[in-house]
Amino acid sequence: MTLHLGDDAPNFQASTTQGVINFYNFLGDSWGLLLSHPADYTPVCTTELGRTAQLSSEFKKRNVKAIAVSVDGIDDHYLWVKDINEVKETEVDFPLIADVDRMVSTLYDMIHPNASGTQTVRSVFIIDPKKKIRLTLTYPASTGRNFNEILRVIDSLQLTDNYKVATPADWNRGDDVIISNAILTEDALKLFPKGVEEVKPYLRYTPQPDLEK
Ligand code: BEZ
């Protein structure tokens, strides 16, 4: 099944390193970050899961729960998590799904047969508290993901859900943002008291509205 932005994230029940999980119950009112990993005991995946664990407080700050999936079994997952904790000097505090029957991988279209018939690609799904899919990314197995980019997109989604703005290319938290074209400039001045910079009538910037300064 091809999943598109705005679709409901499919629910599932799966065996994980934190017991059997119902995905929706696990997420509760949080945002979700679902990551697929080609296989246990692989070097790139080891660095990625370690990085996810190291960023635990950043995800918590943003009300995001991470969960990872790999098609290997639960016993391997437990042993591999020990390795990850050791190698990356961290504590994997999120569940790792043992997707031996490929139920979750199939549901989320994480196996791309022309890349590999057995392993998942590196998929990223960001899911909002209404269980809607808000971002999909697909990386090849040989390229580890950029977790700063994942945090950046979460920041952008959470900001643009709350204010009538969009974020420009290479935006990072604290940078100016773009005012929605649905807003007239005279209204923009009231909505964004920190200031409106009009570069073109269709390209107007304002300082990030949810920050103190
Ligand atoms: C890795 O995670 O290191 C990896 C997995 C599959 C193919 C290539 C690299």
XYZ file of N, CA, C and O and ligand atoms in Angstrom:
861
model
N 0.855 -1.193 0.000
C 0.000 0.000 0.000
C 0.889 1.240 0.000
O 1.817 1.347 0.783
N 0.601 2.193 -0.876
C 1.360 3.448 -0.878
C 0.699 4.409 0.093
O -0.511 4.648 0.020
N 1.485 4.942 0.985
C 0.942 5.876 1.968
C 1.330 7.296 1.566
O 2.488 7.554 1.226
N 0.366 8.167 1.636
C 0.588 9.560 1.236
C 0.456 10.487 2.431
O -0.174 10.130 3.438
N 1.024 11.690 2.277
C 0.874 12.688 3.330
C -0.608 12.963 3.555
O -1.389 13.053 2.598
N -0.987 13.044 4.819
C -2.387 13.296 5.163
C -3.200 12.032 5.365
O -4.306 12.077 5.905
N -2.671 10.881 4.925
C -3.376 9.609 5.150
C -3.336 9.258 6.640
O -2.420 9.675 7.367
N -4.307 8.443 7.055
C -4.237 7.872 8.405
C -3.064 6.895 8.456
O -2.917 6.049 7.560
N -2.253 6.992 9.486
C -1.182 6.011 9.667
C -1.840 4.682 10.050
O -2.649 4.646 10.976
N -1.543 3.605 9.340
C -2.187 2.340 9.681
C -1.820 1.885 11.111
O -0.663 1.999 11.504
N -2.805 1.418 11.817
C -2.547 0.882 13.164
C -2.071 -0.567 13.041
O -2.311 -1.231 12.020
N -1.383 -1.051 14.036
C -0.956 -2.454 14.056
C -0.661 -2.861 15.484
O -0.518 -2.015 16.378
N -0.570 -4.150 15.669
C -0.149 -4.739 16.950
C 1.104 -5.535 16.640
O 1.119 -6.296 15.668
N 2.146 -5.346 17.417
C 3.403 -6.026 17.074
C 4.215 -6.322 18.332
O 4.105 -5.635 19.347
N 5.034 -7.350 18.199
C 5.947 -7.731 19.278
C 7.167 -6.799 19.222
O 7.750 -6.581 18.146
N 7.540 -6.233 20.365
C 8.668 -5.305 20.405
C 9.543 -5.600 21.623
O 9.166 -6.397 22.484
N 10.670 -4.903 21.680
C 11.557 -5.057 22.842
C 10.912 -4.504 24.116
O 11.466 -4.662 25.205
N 9.771 -3.854 23.995
C 9.037 -3.401 25.190
C 7.686 -4.104 25.295
O 6.725 -3.559 25.838
N 7.617 -5.341 24.770
C 6.379 -6.126 24.840
C 5.507 -5.903 23.619
O 5.905 -5.212 22.670
N 4.318 -6.506 23.667
C 3.397 -6.357 22.525
C 2.793 -4.947 22.578
O 2.314 -4.512 23.633
N 2.859 -4.275 21.452
C 2.417 -2.875 21.399
C 1.308 -2.709 20.378
O 1.393 -3.241 19.268
N 0.246 -2.013 20.778
C -0.737 -1.512 19.823
C -0.242 -0.117 19.455
O -0.085 0.746 20.333
N 0.023 0.104 18.166
C 0.710 1.330 17.741
C -0.033 2.588 18.210
O 0.566 3.504 18.773
N -1.347 2.620 17.995
C -2.108 3.815 18.379
C -2.049 4.030 19.896
O -1.923 5.163 20.367
N -2.180 2.942 20.669
C -2.125 3.102 22.128
C -0.744 3.577 22.556
O -0.603 4.384 23.468
N 0.277 3.041 21.892
C 1.651 3.449 22.200
C 1.807 4.951 21.959
O 2.386 5.682 22.773
N 1.287 5.442 20.835
C 1.437 6.861 20.502
C 0.626 7.752 21.430
O 1.074 8.834 21.803
N -0.556 7.297 21.821
C -1.424 8.146 22.657
C -1.618 9.502 21.997
O -1.968 9.588 20.825
N -1.342 10.583 22.763
C -1.513 11.944 22.231
C -0.207 12.512 21.684
O -0.111 13.717 21.414
N 0.805 11.675 21.552
C 2.118 12.166 21.097
C 2.207 12.166 19.576
O 1.415 11.535 18.888
N 3.220 12.848 19.095
C 3.653 12.667 17.713
C 4.431 11.350 17.659
O 4.929 10.865 18.686
N 4.527 10.765 16.478
C 5.257 9.502 16.334
C 6.357 9.618 15.288
O 6.223 10.360 14.303
N 7.438 8.897 15.543
C 8.534 8.790 14.562
C 8.772 7.303 14.356
O 9.228 6.608 15.272
N 8.375 6.812 13.180
C 8.517 5.387 12.864
C 9.664 5.240 11.868
O 9.644 5.849 10.788
N 10.657 4.453 12.250
C 11.875 4.297 11.439
C 12.072 2.838 11.091
O 11.978 1.981 11.976
N 12.378 2.548 9.818
C 12.703 1.145 9.502
C 14.205 1.002 9.306
O 14.879 1.923 8.842
N 14.700 -0.173 9.671
C 16.139 -0.484 9.618
C 16.326 -1.790 8.860
O 15.638 -2.767 9.157
N 17.256 -1.819 7.907
C 17.396 -3.027 7.072
C 17.626 -4.320 7.854
O 17.016 -5.340 7.529
N 18.479 -4.304 8.851
C 18.745 -5.572 9.553
C 19.493 -5.309 10.852
O 20.168 -4.279 11.000
N 19.385 -6.262 11.794
C 20.125 -6.171 13.055
C 21.624 -6.372 12.802
O 22.015 -7.007 11.816
N 22.416 -5.894 13.709
C 23.888 -6.040 13.685
C 24.505 -5.475 12.398
O 25.474 -6.030 11.884
N 23.909 -4.429 11.849
C 24.512 -3.788 10.678
C 25.057 -2.425 11.137
O 24.478 -1.789 12.027
N 26.178 -2.010 10.568
C 26.868 -0.844 11.140
C 26.100 0.463 11.043
O 26.040 1.223 12.013
N 25.520 0.734 9.870
C 24.830 2.025 9.721
C 23.619 2.087 10.661
O 23.385 3.084 11.358
N 22.857 0.995 10.706
C 21.679 0.942 11.591
C 22.086 1.121 13.046
O 21.369 1.749 13.829
N 23.230 0.567 13.409
C 23.705 0.692 14.787
C 23.904 2.170 15.134
O 23.495 2.631 16.210
N 24.501 2.919 14.197
C 24.718 4.344 14.477
C 23.381 5.101 14.509
O 23.197 6.006 15.314
N 22.450 4.685 13.668
C 21.167 5.398 13.615
C 20.343 5.182 14.890
O 19.757 6.123 15.433
N 20.286 3.940 15.341
C 19.498 3.685 16.559
C 20.164 4.343 17.759
O 19.495 4.866 18.652
N 21.501 4.331 17.760
C 22.222 5.015 18.830
C 21.938 6.508 18.824
O 21.724 7.124 19.866
N 21.912 7.086 17.653
C 21.653 8.531 17.532
C 20.233 8.864 17.994
O 20.000 9.871 18.673
N 19.289 8.011 17.611
C 17.901 8.230 18.051
C 17.843 8.230 19.578
O 17.189 9.075 20.198
N 18.556 7.281 20.198
C 18.562 7.206 21.662
C 19.239 8.439 22.265
O 18.748 9.011 23.241
N 20.341 8.867 21.663
C 21.045 10.043 22.192
C 20.169 11.295 22.127
O 20.343 12.215 22.912
N 19.237 11.326 21.179
C 18.372 12.504 21.010
C 17.056 12.377 21.793
O 16.133 13.175 21.585
N 17.003 11.392 22.691
C 15.769 11.127 23.433
C 15.172 12.396 24.047
O 13.960 12.649 23.948
N 16.013 13.240 24.682
C 15.453 14.430 25.351
C 14.923 15.431 24.310
O 13.954 16.152 24.573
N 15.535 15.469 23.126
C 15.040 16.369 22.063
C 13.664 15.897 21.577
O 12.767 16.711 21.320
N 13.507 14.575 21.447
C 12.197 14.060 21.018
C 11.150 14.315 22.115
O 10.026 14.726 21.830
N 11.539 14.087 23.374
C 10.583 14.316 24.484
C 10.132 15.776 24.498
O 8.950 16.056 24.671
N 11.085 16.700 24.332
C 10.755 18.136 24.326
C 9.676 18.440 23.304
O 8.861 19.329 23.467
N 9.715 17.706 22.204
C 8.779 17.954 21.098
C 7.563 17.029 21.158
O 6.786 16.954 20.206
N 7.437 16.268 22.265
C 6.299 15.340 22.435
C 6.251 14.285 21.316
O 5.199 13.995 20.759
N 7.420 13.748 21.002
C 7.531 12.743 19.934
C 7.978 11.413 20.548
O 8.927 11.374 21.328
N 7.279 10.336 20.172
C 7.700 8.993 20.586
C 8.314 8.273 19.390
O 7.656 8.148 18.345
N 9.529 7.796 19.537
C 10.191 7.050 18.465
C 9.883 5.565 18.602
O 9.693 5.048 19.712
N 9.851 4.888 17.463
C 9.708 3.420 17.436
C 10.383 2.942 16.145
O 10.250 3.581 15.094
N 11.153 1.872 16.267
C 11.918 1.390 15.114
C 11.442 -0.010 14.740
O 10.900 -0.742 15.574
N 11.666 -0.356 13.471
C 11.253 -1.683 12.993
C 12.388 -2.314 12.193
O 13.080 -1.643 11.422
N 12.605 -3.599 12.460
C 13.540 -4.384 11.657
C 12.951 -5.789 11.559
O 12.229 -6.237 12.462
N 13.264 -6.463 10.465
C 12.600 -7.763 10.214
C 13.247 -8.920 10.978
O 12.846 -10.072 10.805
N 14.211 -8.633 11.822
C 14.833 -9.700 12.613
C 14.008 -9.982 13.871
O 13.073 -9.247 14.201
N 14.402 -11.077 14.569
C 13.597 -11.557 15.699
C 13.925 -10.842 17.003
O 14.930 -10.128 17.125
N 13.092 -11.101 17.992
C 13.178 -10.367 19.260
C 14.476 -10.682 20.023
O 15.068 -9.794 20.639
N 14.939 -11.954 19.957
C 16.164 -12.291 20.702
C 17.356 -11.522 20.135
O 18.192 -11.004 20.879
N 17.413 -11.451 18.807
C 18.488 -10.654 18.190
C 18.348 -9.176 18.551
O 19.342 -8.481 18.804
N 17.129 -8.698 18.591
C 16.916 -7.279 18.930
C 17.499 -6.960 20.313
O 18.190 -5.956 20.499
N 17.190 -7.840 21.290
C 17.677 -7.580 22.659
C 19.208 -7.517 22.680
O 19.804 -6.649 23.307
N 19.840 -8.485 21.988
C 21.314 -8.540 21.997
C 21.902 -7.343 21.253
O 22.904 -6.756 21.672
N 21.261 -6.988 20.159
C 21.762 -5.857 19.356
C 21.631 -4.539 20.133
O 22.543 -3.706 20.131
N 20.518 -4.380 20.851
C 20.320 -3.154 21.644
C 21.447 -3.011 22.680
O 21.949 -1.918 22.929
N 21.865 -4.159 23.250
C 22.998 -4.110 24.200
C 24.238 -3.546 23.530
O 24.957 -2.727 24.086
N 24.503 -4.042 22.318
C 25.653 -3.544 21.536
C 25.532 -2.042 21.283
O 26.500 -1.295 21.435
N 24.342 -1.618 20.859
C 24.132 -0.195 20.521
C 24.402 0.671 21.759
O 25.091 1.686 21.691
N 23.858 0.231 22.892
C 24.065 1.003 24.128
C 25.550 1.124 24.448
O 26.027 2.175 24.864
N 26.261 0.001 24.221
C 27.696 -0.005 24.531
C 28.469 0.905 23.552
O 29.203 1.806 23.959
N 28.235 0.664 22.269
C 29.025 1.350 21.236
C 28.737 2.854 21.221
O 29.648 3.676 21.068
N 27.494 3.220 21.373
C 27.126 4.647 21.259
C 26.986 5.315 22.633
O 26.539 6.461 22.731
N 27.347 4.558 23.690
C 27.295 5.082 25.067
C 25.949 5.770 25.332
O 25.880 6.966 25.655
N 24.894 4.988 25.162
C 23.545 5.539 25.323
C 22.635 4.457 25.882
O 23.092 3.359 26.247
N 21.365 4.755 25.979
C 20.367 3.800 26.458
C 19.197 3.857 25.485
O 18.492 4.874 25.431
N 19.045 2.813 24.678
C 17.901 2.781 23.747
C 16.630 2.678 24.598
O 16.411 1.673 25.275
N 15.845 3.741 24.588
C 14.673 3.788 25.481
C 13.354 3.732 24.699
O 12.304 4.048 25.216
N 13.439 3.329 23.438
C 12.227 3.241 22.604
C 12.122 1.806 22.094
O 13.121 1.080 22.049
N 10.925 1.367 21.719
C 10.756 -0.025 21.296
C 11.287 -0.299 19.886
O 11.243 0.566 19.008
N 11.763 -1.520 19.733
C 12.225 -2.007 18.428
C 11.311 -3.180 18.057
O 11.257 -4.191 18.774
N 10.590 -3.004 16.964
C 9.613 -4.015 16.529
C 10.340 -5.189 15.887
O 11.210 -4.993 15.035
N 9.972 -6.411 16.291
C 10.503 -7.631 15.668
C 9.511 -8.033 14.577
O 8.536 -8.741 14.823
N 9.781 -7.578 13.355
C 8.801 -7.727 12.271
C 9.129 -8.957 11.418
O 9.256 -8.854 10.188
N 9.228 -10.092 12.080
C 9.669 -11.315 11.401
C 8.720 -11.686 10.247
O 9.167 -12.133 9.184
N 7.442 -11.480 10.454
C 6.481 -11.829 9.380
C 6.278 -10.656 8.397
O 5.431 -10.728 7.516
N 7.021 -9.577 8.583
C 7.002 -8.405 7.689
C 5.629 -7.732 7.620
O 5.296 -7.063 6.640
N 4.864 -7.898 8.666
C 3.513 -7.325 8.665
C 3.584 -5.783 8.649
O 2.939 -5.124 7.839
N 4.416 -5.229 9.550
C 4.520 -3.761 9.630
C 5.236 -3.216 8.385
O 4.813 -2.223 7.788
N 6.293 -3.916 7.977
C 7.055 -3.468 6.788
C 6.170 -3.422 5.551
O 6.307 -2.529 4.711
N 5.274 -4.396 5.434
C 4.374 -4.443 4.282
C 3.313 -3.344 4.382
O 3.044 -2.624 3.417
N 2.760 -3.206 5.587
C 1.719 -2.193 5.823
C 2.224 -0.800 5.461
O 1.490 0.026 4.922
N 3.485 -0.529 5.762
C 4.065 0.803 5.518
C 4.944 0.826 4.256
O 5.670 1.788 4.027
N 4.875 -0.235 3.442
C 5.586 -0.271 2.153
C 7.088 -0.006 2.327
O 7.692 0.768 1.585
N 7.669 -0.671 3.312
C 9.085 -0.438 3.629
C 10.023 -1.390 2.899
O 11.242 -1.252 3.005
N 9.457 -2.382 2.210
C 10.311 -3.272 1.414
C 10.162 -2.874 -0.051
O 9.044 -2.862 -0.585
N 11.252 -2.479 -0.645
C 11.258 -2.055 -2.051
C 12.009 -3.144 -2.819
O 13.244 -3.158 -2.806
N 11.280 -4.050 -3.466
C 11.883 -5.279 -3.998
C 13.039 -5.056 -4.963
O 13.940 -5.882 -5.021
N 13.035 -3.915 -5.661
C 14.148 -3.693 -6.588
C 15.393 -3.153 -5.887
O 16.467 -3.056 -6.491
N 15.249 -2.824 -4.609
C 16.423 -2.467 -3.798
C 16.882 -3.708 -3.037
O 18.051 -4.073 -3.041
N 15.943 -4.374 -2.361
C 16.229 -5.648 -1.670
C 14.915 -6.381 -1.465
O 13.931 -5.771 -1.023
N 14.923 -7.661 -1.751
C 13.693 -8.447 -1.608
C 13.401 -8.814 -0.163
O 12.277 -9.197 0.175
N 14.389 -8.693 0.702
C 14.203 -9.184 2.071
C 14.326 -8.097 3.133
O 13.651 -8.147 4.161
N 15.200 -7.121 2.879
C 15.422 -6.106 3.908
C 14.578 -4.869 3.622
O 14.274 -4.564 2.468
N 14.262 -4.138 4.682
C 13.544 -2.880 4.480
C 14.534 -1.800 4.043
O 15.724 -1.877 4.352
N 14.021 -0.817 3.329
C 14.817 0.396 3.090
C 14.770 1.221 4.377
O 14.139 0.832 5.360
N 15.438 2.375 4.366
C 15.389 3.238 5.553
C 14.236 4.221 5.393
O 14.406 5.294 4.808
N 13.070 3.835 5.888
C 11.894 4.717 5.808
C 11.774 5.544 7.078
O 12.135 5.091 8.160
N 11.243 6.732 6.901
C 10.917 7.608 8.035
C 9.467 8.035 7.876
O 9.093 8.515 6.801
N 8.687 7.851 8.921
C 7.323 8.386 8.948
C 7.188 9.273 10.180
O 7.504 8.834 11.292
N 6.733 10.505 9.968
C 6.351 11.351 11.102
C 4.830 11.405 11.119
O 4.190 11.655 10.079
N 4.277 11.115 12.288
C 2.814 10.965 12.441
C 2.368 11.958 13.516
O 3.027 12.070 14.563
N 1.289 12.672 13.249
C 0.869 13.693 14.219
C -0.087 13.091 15.255
O -0.474 11.923 15.154
N -0.475 13.862 16.259
C -1.331 13.298 17.320
C -2.704 12.842 16.824
O -3.388 12.085 17.515
N -3.111 13.308 15.617
C -4.380 12.805 15.052
C -4.141 11.545 14.232
O -5.022 11.080 13.505
N -2.930 11.027 14.271
C -2.521 9.802 13.569
C -2.466 9.976 12.049
O -2.607 9.025 11.282
N -2.273 11.211 11.635
C -2.099 11.485 10.195
C -0.616 11.460 9.851
O 0.211 11.953 10.633
N -0.311 10.925 8.689
C 1.078 10.921 8.220
C 1.435 12.324 7.739
O 0.751 12.887 6.886
N 2.513 12.888 8.315
C 2.889 14.268 7.990
C 4.202 14.355 7.219
O 4.513 15.385 6.648
N 4.996 13.284 7.264
C 6.235 13.277 6.477
C 6.587 11.835 6.150
O 6.416 10.937 6.983
N 7.032 11.624 4.921
C 7.644 10.337 4.572
C 8.997 10.635 3.932
O 9.140 11.593 3.169
N 9.982 9.833 4.277
C 11.313 9.927 3.669
C 11.770 8.507 3.401
O 11.466 7.600 4.188
N 12.476 8.305 2.320
C 13.016 6.981 2.019
C 14.480 7.118 1.656
O 14.812 7.830 0.700
N 15.326 6.481 2.429
C 16.765 6.505 2.176
C 17.213 5.114 1.758
O 16.666 4.105 2.226
N 18.280 5.062 0.940
C 18.840 3.743 0.616
C 19.553 3.145 1.829
O 19.943 3.872 2.747
N 19.732 1.830 1.784
C 20.350 1.138 2.926
C 21.753 1.655 3.225
O 22.192 1.652 4.376
N 22.450 2.128 2.193
C 23.850 2.521 2.394
C 24.029 3.936 2.948
O 25.152 4.372 3.188
N 22.919 4.665 3.149
C 23.014 6.049 3.627
C 22.307 6.215 4.963
O 21.077 6.081 5.045
N 23.074 6.510 5.990
C 22.461 6.758 7.297
C 21.696 8.077 7.272
O 22.089 9.025 6.595
N 20.615 8.090 8.036
C 19.753 9.281 8.029
C 20.347 10.451 8.819
O 21.168 10.254 9.700
N 19.899 11.659 8.479
C 20.334 12.868 9.158
C 19.277 13.211 10.220
O 18.186 13.682 9.893
N 19.607 12.966 11.472
C 18.607 13.141 12.527
C 18.371 14.617 12.864
O 17.321 14.963 13.406
N 19.317 15.475 12.517
C 19.057 16.913 12.664
C 17.944 17.331 11.710
O 17.124 18.188 12.027
N 17.917 16.716 10.528
C 16.864 17.020 9.560
C 15.501 16.552 10.089
O 14.486 17.239 9.924
N 15.503 15.391 10.728
C 14.230 14.886 11.265
C 13.702 15.844 12.350
O 12.524 16.225 12.349
N 14.585 16.305 13.237
C 14.157 17.268 14.272
C 13.693 18.578 13.635
O 12.722 19.197 14.072
N 14.402 18.990 12.579
C 14.076 20.241 11.887
C 12.665 20.185 11.294
O 11.881 21.126 11.396
N 12.331 19.051 10.686
C 10.992 18.924 10.086
C 9.920 18.908 11.175
O 8.853 19.519 11.017
N 10.218 18.224 12.273
C 9.242 18.210 13.381
C 9.015 19.643 13.869
O 7.879 20.080 14.075
N 10.095 20.404 14.021
C 9.956 21.802 14.461
C 9.111 22.588 13.465
O 8.252 23.384 13.859
N 9.352 22.374 12.184
C 8.600 23.096 11.161
C 7.123 22.708 11.203
O 6.239 23.574 11.170
N 6.847 21.420 11.285
C 5.445 20.966 11.308
C 4.714 21.532 12.523
O 3.576 22.003 12.417
N 5.378 21.484 13.675
C 4.693 21.936 14.897
C 4.485 23.456 14.858
O 3.453 23.958 15.290
N 5.438 24.179 14.294
C 5.299 25.637 14.178
C 4.194 26.000 13.187
O 3.326 26.832 13.470
N 4.217 25.367 12.023
C 3.275 25.768 10.962
C 1.857 25.254 11.233
O 0.904 25.735 10.635
N 1.728 24.291 12.170
C 0.380 23.896 12.615
C -0.243 24.986 13.479
O -1.464 25.087 13.582
N 0.605 25.772 14.130
C 0.104 26.750 15.108
C 0.069 28.181 14.608
O -0.584 29.028 15.218
N 0.788 28.473 13.560
C 0.851 29.842 13.019
C 0.678 29.783 11.507
O 1.040 28.772 10.889
N 0.197 30.894 10.930
C -0.030 30.926 9.479
C 1.283 31.264 8.769
O 1.450 32.350 8.180
N 2.223 30.352 8.871
C 3.552 30.545 8.275
C 4.015 29.238 7.631
O 3.455 28.166 7.880
N 5.063 29.370 6.824
C 5.769 28.209 6.269
C 7.258 28.462 6.514
O 7.656 29.599 6.818
N 8.071 27.430 6.393
C 9.500 27.623 6.659
C 10.289 27.501 5.357
O 10.046 26.599 4.556
N 11.227 28.428 5.136
C 11.952 28.448 3.858
C 13.017 27.366 3.770
O 13.263 26.626 4.739
N 13.679 27.322 2.621
C 14.769 26.363 2.397
C 15.813 26.506 3.496
O 16.162 27.625 3.896
N 16.274 25.372 3.979
C 17.363 25.318 4.962
C 17.032 26.014 6.281
O 17.925 26.328 7.065
N 15.746 26.255 6.498
C 15.341 26.899 7.762
C 15.762 26.052 8.950
O 15.737 24.826 8.891
N 16.137 26.729 9.994
C 16.367 26.086 11.284
C 15.683 26.913 12.349
O 15.520 28.130 12.182
N 15.321 26.240 13.444
C 14.662 26.912 14.566
C 15.385 28.227 14.886
O 16.613 28.241 15.024
N 14.632 29.317 14.963
C 15.214 30.631 15.266
C 15.335 31.512 14.027
O 15.418 32.730 14.151
N 15.345 30.905 12.857
C 15.427 31.700 11.624
C 14.051 32.319 11.304
O 13.013 31.822 11.750
N 14.071 33.351 10.462
C 12.808 33.959 10.016
C 11.973 32.941 9.227
O 12.524 32.004 8.625
N 10.667 33.176 9.238
C 9.747 32.269 8.538
C 8.950 33.048 7.495
O 8.950 34.288 7.502
N 8.267 32.330 6.633
C 7.514 32.949 5.535
C 6.033 33.047 5.915
O 5.437 32.066 6.385
N 5.483 34.239 5.708
C 4.067 34.462 6.023
C 3.195 33.858 4.926
O 3.488 34.009 3.729
N 2.130 33.178 5.340
C 1.223 32.525 4.382
C 0.671 33.544 3.384
O 0.301 34.672 3.748
N 0.584 33.136 2.129
C 0.077 34.027 1.083
C -1.416 34.305 1.228
O -1.945 35.203 0.577
N -2.086 33.547 2.102
C -3.513 33.799 2.328
C -3.718 35.055 3.178
O -4.851 35.547 3.298
N -2.641 35.567 3.748
C -2.773 36.722 4.651
C -2.392 38.013 3.906
O -1.304 38.096 3.320
N -3.271 39.015 3.955
C -2.962 40.326 3.356
C -1.872 41.005 4.183
O -1.822 40.820 5.403
N -1.040 41.821 3.545
C 0.069 42.443 4.269
C -0.433 43.299 5.437
O 0.151 43.278 6.521
N -1.552 44.012 5.259
C -2.044 44.838 6.385
C -2.472 43.963 7.577
O -2.289 44.344 8.733
N -2.999 42.768 7.301
C -3.347 41.853 8.398
C -2.085 41.224 8.983
O -2.012 40.959 10.177
N -1.105 40.983 8.113
C 0.143 40.366 8.579
C 0.807 41.231 9.646
O 1.341 40.718 10.638
N 0.737 42.544 9.480
C 1.363 43.450 10.451
C 0.711 43.311 11.831
O 1.378 43.440 12.851
N -0.588 43.015 11.831
C -1.273 42.812 13.131
C -0.958 41.422 13.686
O -0.725 41.240 14.866
N -0.933 40.424 12.789
C -0.709 39.035 13.249
C 0.726 38.792 13.687
O 0.990 37.945 14.529
N 1.648 39.525 13.073
C 3.073 39.302 13.350
C 3.723 40.617 13.796
O 4.427 41.273 13.017
N 3.473 40.997 15.057
C 3.937 42.310 15.530
C 5.454 42.449 15.560
O 5.967 43.565 15.665
N 6.191 41.340 15.455
C 7.664 41.447 15.434
C 8.171 42.060 14.119
O 9.348 42.361 13.992
N 7.286 42.154 13.139
C 7.703 42.789 11.894
C 7.447 41.941 10.669
O 7.386 40.703 10.759
N 7.272 42.625 9.555
C 7.034 41.953 8.273
C 8.017 42.542 7.259
O 8.060 43.758 7.071
N 8.797 41.672 6.658
C 9.725 42.128 5.615
C 9.186 41.633 4.272
O 9.078 40.418 4.064
N 8.836 42.588 3.400
C 8.283 42.182 2.102
C 9.385 42.219 1.045
O 9.839 43.276 0.644
N 9.808 41.055 0.600
C 10.825 40.949 -0.454
C 10.136 41.028 -1.811
O 10.598 41.693 -2.736
N 9.027 40.340 -1.910
C 8.101 40.387 -3.053
C 6.704 40.310 -2.431
O 6.558 39.805 -1.309
N 5.669 40.750 -3.137
C 4.333 40.638 -2.539
C 4.005 39.201 -2.112
O 3.241 38.985 -1.178
N 4.609 38.218 -2.780
C 4.322 36.813 -2.440
C 5.406 36.191 -1.541
O 5.336 35.005 -1.231
N 6.391 36.990 -1.136
C 7.478 36.463 -0.288
C 7.734 37.455 0.846
O 8.454 38.428 0.688
N 7.064 37.153 1.973
C 7.167 38.063 3.123
C 7.659 37.275 4.334
O 7.133 36.200 4.642
N 8.649 37.826 4.989
C 9.242 37.142 6.141
C 8.826 37.810 7.441
O 8.563 39.008 7.491
N 8.835 37.006 8.505
C 8.667 37.541 9.858
C 9.537 36.696 10.793
O 9.798 35.520 10.493
N 10.009 37.292 11.906
C 10.748 36.469 12.861
C 9.869 35.305 13.373
O 8.638 35.437 13.444
N 10.502 34.202 13.716
C 9.749 33.027 14.196
C 8.802 33.477 15.328
O 9.261 33.996 16.351
N 7.473 33.309 15.143
C 6.525 33.955 16.051
C 6.428 33.347 17.449
O 5.951 34.018 18.354
N 6.860 32.124 17.655
C 6.653 31.523 18.982
C 7.870 31.676 19.896
O 7.918 31.089 20.964
N 8.842 32.475 19.476
C 10.028 32.661 20.314
C 9.918 33.993 21.057
O 9.305 34.933 20.555
N 10.557 34.059 22.230
C 10.514 35.265 23.071
C 11.002 36.497 22.309
O 10.408 37.550 22.380
N 12.149 36.350 21.618
C 12.764 37.538 20.971
C 12.544 37.521 19.465
O 12.423 36.469 18.883
C 23.937 -1.005 7.560
O 23.042 -0.688 8.338
O 25.117 -0.862 7.835
C 23.565 -1.579 6.233
C 22.442 -2.356 6.104
C 22.138 -2.897 4.873
C 22.945 -2.635 3.786
C 24.066 -1.819 3.915
C 24.380 -1.281 5.145
